[in-house]
Amino acid sequence: MASEPPVIDIHTHIYPSSYISLLRSRTTVPYLLYPFEKGASPRLIILPSDDDSSLPPESRGRPIDPSYTDIGVKLKFMSNHHITASVISLANPWLDFLSPKEGPKWARMINDELEFTCSRDQGKLWAFATLPLSASPLDIVTEVDRLQTLPHIRGIILGTTGLGNGLDDPNLDSIWAALEEKQLPIFLHPHYGLPSSLYGPRASEYGHVLPLSLGFPMETTIAFTRMWLSGVFDRYPKLKLLIAHSGGTIPFLAGRIDSCVKHERHFPEHSNEYGEKSRGPERSLDRVLFDNIWLDAVVYSETGVRAAVDKVSYKKVLFGTDHPFFPPLEGGAEKWASVETNFDAVTGGQDNAGSRAILGGNAIELLGLEINPGEAENSPVEGL
Amino acid sequence: MASEPPVIDIHTHIYPSSYISLLRSRTTVPYLLYPFEKGASPRLIILPSDDDSSLPPESRGRPIDPSYTDIGVKLKFMSNHHITASVISLANPWLDFLSPKEGPKWARMINDELEFTCSRDQGKLWAFATLPLSASPLDIVTEVDRLQTLPHIRGIILGTTGLGNGLDDPNLDSIWAALEEKQLPIFLHPHYGLPSSLYGPRASEYGHVLPLSLGFPMETTIAFTRMWLSGVFDRYPKLKLLIAHSGGTIPFLAGRIDSCVKHERHFPEHSNEYGEKSRGPERSLDRVLFDNIWLDAVVYSETGVRAAVDKVSYKKVLFGTDHPFFPPLEGGAEKWASVETNFDAVTGGQDNAGSRAILGGNAIELLGLEINPGEAENSPVEGL
């Protein structure tokens, strides 16, 4: 059988057993709640709004079934969807909530477990590590340095709060410097969303639709824009940032952001790289998008993938699934609609070269993955 | 000279003299502040954050020069940019802040003034009216009915708060019914943005960039999504909604919104118009975008215009300028970069038929404008 081009999933989460033991030991958000019912999955109480003891346990937070914790379930999911390899990452809220002292210990334990998990399935699994963001910048940089000893770690996952004050905080500089020096890509991922007051008095009627579909991408967009405006990419021009959910809304809003910056009297005028008068960061938004930004293709539409490709090039958009989130609501389906929607959004709107690059080639290049060609035999990409 | 295709600006604001007199009479936000300096423009204190008496008057709010108030300045701007006709609208915050009793009187006064202004420049000016949203639904519907007597009023402009609880408020139903019956398009426009806490401790260093470039489009997106989720378009399937700034971020996020709805257990399953099992509103997001939604083209990028066209069709995207906002920071420029960016985003990314439709044809069709062909002689659209 001719080998087919690989499909790499760079947006796929897991709660390793060390993280589950951490959550089980806690009684404040985030923590695990065990319902009384026999056979019921534990519930992850992840947001303050989940932590409502007036509700029965089975209505609070979300169930954590083995798809969240068992790598075997993920490998089966990969096989069902003809995914050659996955770059797994701890799901939110990572270690943001720990005390400064606890952070480094748990980060080491979780990153070691991710490394061990990946090492058992050579050529199929790599990982983004987790940083102990509640610790001191020095301790965080120490963990970044240590990641070099873990060969399956190919980047780090990062929330939007940084050390607590967002990603435009100058106290992050030593961390950016370490990540730039090691050329470890940052996978920027949302967790906090927007204040629920924005969703109005009827929000509960819409389930999780507003926070997940709007809050998440808006949080990501604000975090990146603050990072760019504060000059992070001027100071660290080789930083590599892979942004979840196709950048939140960045590809669509980039023109508006750029126009607002150019019309903002608050920014002093300077000459840009073309010798034109400009305002805002030294390196323009277009330049940073083209040089420093990668986007996943988890945007559920051809329109979204096209906009992402427009802004960062088809060589910098990467397929992902967001597994184990968004499973089929009816049990038993082998193929997940959420995965197929994202797959079709890539292949339906891009030519063959673009589809190959986005489905796998770009991840291999960005993260230096060594794929066994035999692993890719079952690629579903007809004619590529 | 052969007549050229018309260019219609459907997103262009004014503060009529009646509105200025209202703002001048007030001492709480929004109000006008008159600095002591000779020749200085009055300042519009529009947001609570502008209302900081520790700052000198010339640093508070924004200056209201004649471009905001003098229709002659707008007509000159139109001529400089080869704009055939404009559909003017009151700028935010409209009448949202009035007491219930005051609303209807001011709405009548402002709408009558808009009508009078347009009537003096036949074939060049039309308007979106303002509704007294602080009044009772009955009083609001009375004003909607009265608009039929004002021949230059071709729709209404609306903020995102409705009667105070957002656009998913069932108390708005009689107003949607009246607007649907009269086939008066609603121009949905942001004002409130997002809570400033989301912009972090360094927000003031970025001027107005974050609230304008991100807060505005996110506010709009949330407002529309709540409206759709609450079933407004199921109950009023002929409602016409024209959304500012190319829908905020709706074209980019539509796929994600749709996927989240289909994976939301909270919504009962039903059969959609194709007989498929679905969840959420009876009329799907794609159906509503295609049938009920028009988008302006004020998105400052070809990427944005293409995404808008993808989602609602090129027959439902309409050129706009957002005049008098985003003027050149250096005085004296006849051509505004903000306008040219939006113009080029249309003509650069669309074929001739698409450009003609977006620049003028779609506005003429949606709003029933009677354009004098002679007025279009100076169209800058070469070869169209």
XYZ file of C-alpha atoms in Angstrom, chain A residues 165-166 168-170 193-195 197-214 216-219 221-222 225-230 235 245-267 269 279 298-308 310-311 322 326-330 336-338 341, chain B residues 165-166 168-170 193-195 197-214 216-219 221-222 225-230 235 245-267 269 279 298-308 310-311 322 326-330 336-338 341:
174
model
C -1.589 40.105 34.816
C -1.932 38.936 31.238
C 1.603 41.980 28.197
C 3.253 41.757 31.615
C 6.971 42.705 31.398
C -13.662 33.362 28.750
C -15.542 36.609 29.356
C -17.560 37.782 32.382
C -22.765 39.252 32.826
C -22.164 39.814 29.101
C -24.407 36.885 28.296
C -27.438 38.445 29.962
C -30.206 37.166 32.205
C -31.133 34.277 29.871
C -27.596 32.862 29.559
C -28.410 29.614 31.365
C -30.982 28.779 28.660
C -28.162 28.506 26.126
C -26.057 25.949 28.028
C -22.339 26.429 27.387
C -22.784 27.858 23.890
C -21.909 31.495 24.614
C -18.809 30.935 26.804
C -17.429 28.222 24.532
C -18.216 29.639 21.120
C -17.675 33.346 21.892
C -13.035 31.420 24.416
C -12.070 32.965 21.057
C -12.533 36.500 22.377
C -10.312 35.801 25.397
C -7.881 37.465 20.744
C -7.543 39.973 23.585
C -3.439 41.635 20.924
C -2.190 42.845 24.307
C 0.956 40.772 23.833
C 1.613 42.323 20.431
C 0.765 45.893 21.538
C 3.157 45.648 24.488
C 11.805 42.252 21.948
C -9.121 27.985 17.539
C -7.508 29.590 14.520
C -6.470 32.555 16.580
C -9.826 33.164 18.254
C -10.956 35.941 15.937
C -7.573 37.417 14.974
C -7.658 36.621 11.232
C -11.005 38.409 10.875
C -10.173 41.368 13.122
C -6.543 41.918 12.071
C -7.500 44.643 9.590
C -9.571 46.492 12.175
C -6.859 46.186 14.849
C -4.274 47.495 12.409
C -6.489 50.411 11.369
C -7.254 51.361 14.978
C -3.533 51.344 15.812
C -2.716 53.544 12.820
C -5.424 56.018 13.923
C -4.409 56.076 17.599
C -2.858 59.413 18.460
C -1.649 57.927 21.742
C 1.082 55.993 19.900
C 4.793 57.999 15.049
C 2.303 53.846 14.790
C -10.062 24.236 14.809
C -12.550 26.772 13.426
C -15.325 24.529 12.030
C -15.714 26.267 8.664
C -14.007 26.719 5.329
C -14.517 30.454 5.812
C -12.456 30.342 8.984
C -9.652 28.221 7.538
C -9.448 30.494 4.496
C -9.200 33.596 6.690
C -6.481 31.915 8.776
C -4.968 34.490 4.287
C -3.308 35.983 7.344
C -9.907 19.505 20.402
C -17.237 17.936 21.601
C -17.942 14.189 21.412
C -21.104 13.057 19.616
C -24.116 13.535 21.897
C -25.530 10.197 20.767
C -17.024 12.484 15.550
C -18.923 15.237 13.698
C -16.724 17.888 15.344
C -16.309 19.341 10.299
C -31.661 43.360 28.961
C -30.171 42.667 25.538
C -32.867 38.258 23.479
C -35.455 39.977 25.679
C -39.002 38.754 24.839
C -17.845 47.239 24.346
C -16.509 44.864 26.994
C -15.585 45.484 30.646
C -10.900 44.856 33.293
C -10.394 42.485 30.333
C -7.787 44.834 28.924
C -5.537 44.532 31.966
C -3.469 46.964 34.019
C -1.662 48.405 30.972
C -4.804 49.205 28.971
C -4.312 52.964 29.109
C -0.993 52.586 27.249
C -2.885 51.368 24.200
C -5.257 54.337 23.887
C -8.625 53.312 22.469
C -7.272 50.392 20.440
C -8.620 47.512 22.530
C -12.177 48.805 23.121
C -12.573 49.967 19.523
C -10.916 47.141 17.648
C -11.971 44.242 19.914
C -16.977 46.765 19.649
C -17.002 43.709 17.358
C -17.247 41.303 20.301
C -20.207 43.212 21.759
C -21.262 39.296 18.025
C -22.640 38.485 21.474
C -25.878 35.404 18.865
C -28.172 35.898 21.862
C -30.849 37.226 19.506
C -30.571 34.171 17.270
C -30.395 31.669 20.164
C -33.524 33.128 21.743
C -40.709 34.146 15.422
C -18.355 46.105 11.157
C -19.101 43.092 8.973
C -20.967 41.450 11.797
C -18.310 42.013 14.468
C -16.773 38.553 14.267
C -19.814 36.516 13.171
C -18.539 35.388 9.754
C -15.402 33.942 11.336
C -17.103 32.386 14.376
C -20.274 31.114 12.677
C -18.837 27.610 12.254
C -17.800 27.417 15.899
C -21.148 28.770 17.126
C -22.977 26.232 14.975
C -20.801 23.371 16.212
C -21.231 24.357 19.874
C -25.014 24.485 19.421
C -25.069 21.041 17.786
C -23.032 19.652 20.718
C -25.110 21.299 23.454
C -27.128 18.704 25.315
C -29.128 21.495 26.915
C -31.022 22.079 23.651
C -33.249 17.680 19.521
C -30.453 21.361 18.052
C -16.320 48.127 7.380
C -13.758 45.448 8.226
C -10.514 46.939 6.823
C -9.274 43.812 5.031
C -9.915 41.656 1.999
C -9.887 38.682 4.373
C -12.790 40.163 6.303
C -14.835 41.077 3.242
C -14.317 37.602 1.782
C -15.464 35.951 5.018
C -18.538 38.215 5.089
C -18.838 33.658 2.192
C -21.440 33.726 4.931
C -17.784 54.945 9.620
C -11.045 57.468 12.058
C -10.027 60.697 10.286
C -6.379 61.077 9.206
C -4.268 62.007 12.224
C -2.312 64.488 10.099
C -8.983 59.256 4.357
C -6.854 56.119 4.758
C -9.640 54.433 6.753
C -8.632 50.675 3.188
